[in-house]
């Protein structure tokens, strides 16, 4: 049963502010954040000094363009606590995500930051029709990844009955969904589709056997075609939710039941779209790289964080009454990050595993596909001619070693295929290391 098209708003005072009042609030909060960074984070201070900027020079959102960018490499270089703007004793939570090498990147949250993030998710759930009478099943992974805990906190905040299933174990998910009468589902869109297909294969009819009305799906790119399929399979309204660890987690932006792009929580973050090459800001309506500046975070605030996600911003007022700018679907990346089963994967992480294994050469190809709505990863890697051994046991050991290391470094399992020396294509220019056969 689909959600009634109500437009409940968790925090109308903030979500429906006039643009002028919102700008004033952003200006004030931006000034505070810039000062916080300058006074407490040596990297930011050094970069601003190098550009000859003092915190007092940044007065309004229009001055953002003078500030330096922040990149994922900064989180790696300053790992783990170099970017904290508050004393370590004020940090109450660590969450993490994939870095470009073997180590994850981590973000530290103060109590204030957890509260801000929680409200962002609460807004998203209410926008998808959520109330305290709902039973919300959370099938995002719990752990360092922000999906599980983020959705959990938001669901608790609106007073819903929250079921912390975490990801996987599809049969148990469906049993609980049926027995407890879950009315909302939070997970990745591909896992939701897989759940839907399994439910249908089991001969269950969501209209009769389930009570789901809507879902809040994110952590990976999806399309309108996937939305239509998911809504039919589960007989629900499917809303998109976007976020990233560096900024907060899920809830940075979310769709209302109008489903026309994701409302950005602009009282907490300022979005920009830039040309990824010239790094110049682009106007609303132009496609480019999304950049966020946090304006309420105190643990690890971010100035002009380059997400590498490509999208368009829409400023027109939405029929739901919210006045915040909406971001369209993520249409690509400006780097080589892949999202496989909701997990961010950089080819360089896999490469770092392969160079640590004896008997293989650093020539590899990643083949990504989607089988039964589930992402698959095959890693083809060349045997090293010199260390070549043709005993089956040796080859099996190498395969197992690579598989286990990938699982521990990247966090997902991969099929490892060993191929003969010099069989993978060599390129004269930039090596093509990835074949992505997924049709979104
Ligand atoms: P993480 O920090 O591990 O949660 O990963 C954040 C990244 O996941 C973002 O930068 C996006 O590339 C991707 N992502 C999160 N939500 C969405 C979404 N709704 N649509 C497309 N990509 C998403
Ligand atoms: Zn709306």
Tab-separated table of N, CA and C in Angstrom, residues 15 25 67 86 92 131 164 206 246 288 318 333 346-347 363 407:
chain	number	residue	atom	x	y	z
A	15	UNK	N	12.850	24.018	7.515
A	15	UNK	CA	12.747	23.456	6.158
A	15	UNK	C	11.969	24.359	5.198
A	25	UNK	N	20.934	33.110	7.979
A	25	UNK	CA	21.351	32.050	8.911
A	25	UNK	C	22.629	31.387	8.408
A	67	UNK	N	37.538	30.363	-0.372
A	67	UNK	CA	38.065	29.377	0.569
A	67	UNK	C	38.706	28.203	-0.168
A	86	UNK	N	37.451	20.208	17.424
A	86	UNK	CA	37.101	20.193	18.858
A	86	UNK	C	38.058	19.247	19.561
A	92	UNK	N	32.095	12.068	20.469
A	92	UNK	CA	31.343	10.962	21.070
A	92	UNK	C	31.138	9.811	20.085
A	131	UNK	N	5.869	8.505	10.532
A	131	UNK	CA	5.330	9.083	11.767
A	131	UNK	C	5.709	8.156	12.923
A	164	UNK	N	16.322	-2.856	14.095
A	164	UNK	CA	17.716	-2.789	13.608
A	164	UNK	C	18.191	-4.102	13.004
A	206	UNK	N	2.768	-8.394	-1.735
A	206	UNK	CA	2.983	-7.277	-0.803
A	206	UNK	C	1.676	-6.571	-0.427
A	246	UNK	N	31.841	12.088	5.292
A	246	UNK	CA	32.627	13.289	5.547
A	246	UNK	C	31.736	14.452	5.987
A	288	UNK	N	27.534	19.495	-12.632
A	288	UNK	CA	28.935	19.597	-12.218
A	288	UNK	C	29.164	18.852	-10.927
A	318	UNK	N	9.338	23.667	-4.091
A	318	UNK	CA	8.697	22.368	-4.299
A	318	UNK	C	7.243	22.425	-3.830
A	333	UNK	N	30.560	10.177	-11.390
A	333	UNK	CA	31.624	10.573	-10.469
A	333	UNK	C	32.738	11.236	-11.267
A	346	UNK	N	37.595	1.733	-4.383
A	346	UNK	CA	38.533	2.398	-5.290
A	346	UNK	C	39.442	1.328	-5.899
A	347	UNK	N	39.641	1.352	-7.215
A	347	UNK	CA	40.559	0.377	-7.825
A	347	UNK	C	41.919	0.386	-7.129
A	363	UNK	N	48.954	-6.504	-12.918
A	363	UNK	CA	48.027	-6.247	-14.029
A	363	UNK	C	46.702	-6.885	-13.668
A	407	UNK	N	38.548	-8.881	0.989
A	407	UNK	CA	37.429	-8.841	1.945
A	407	UNK	C	37.812	-7.969	3.147
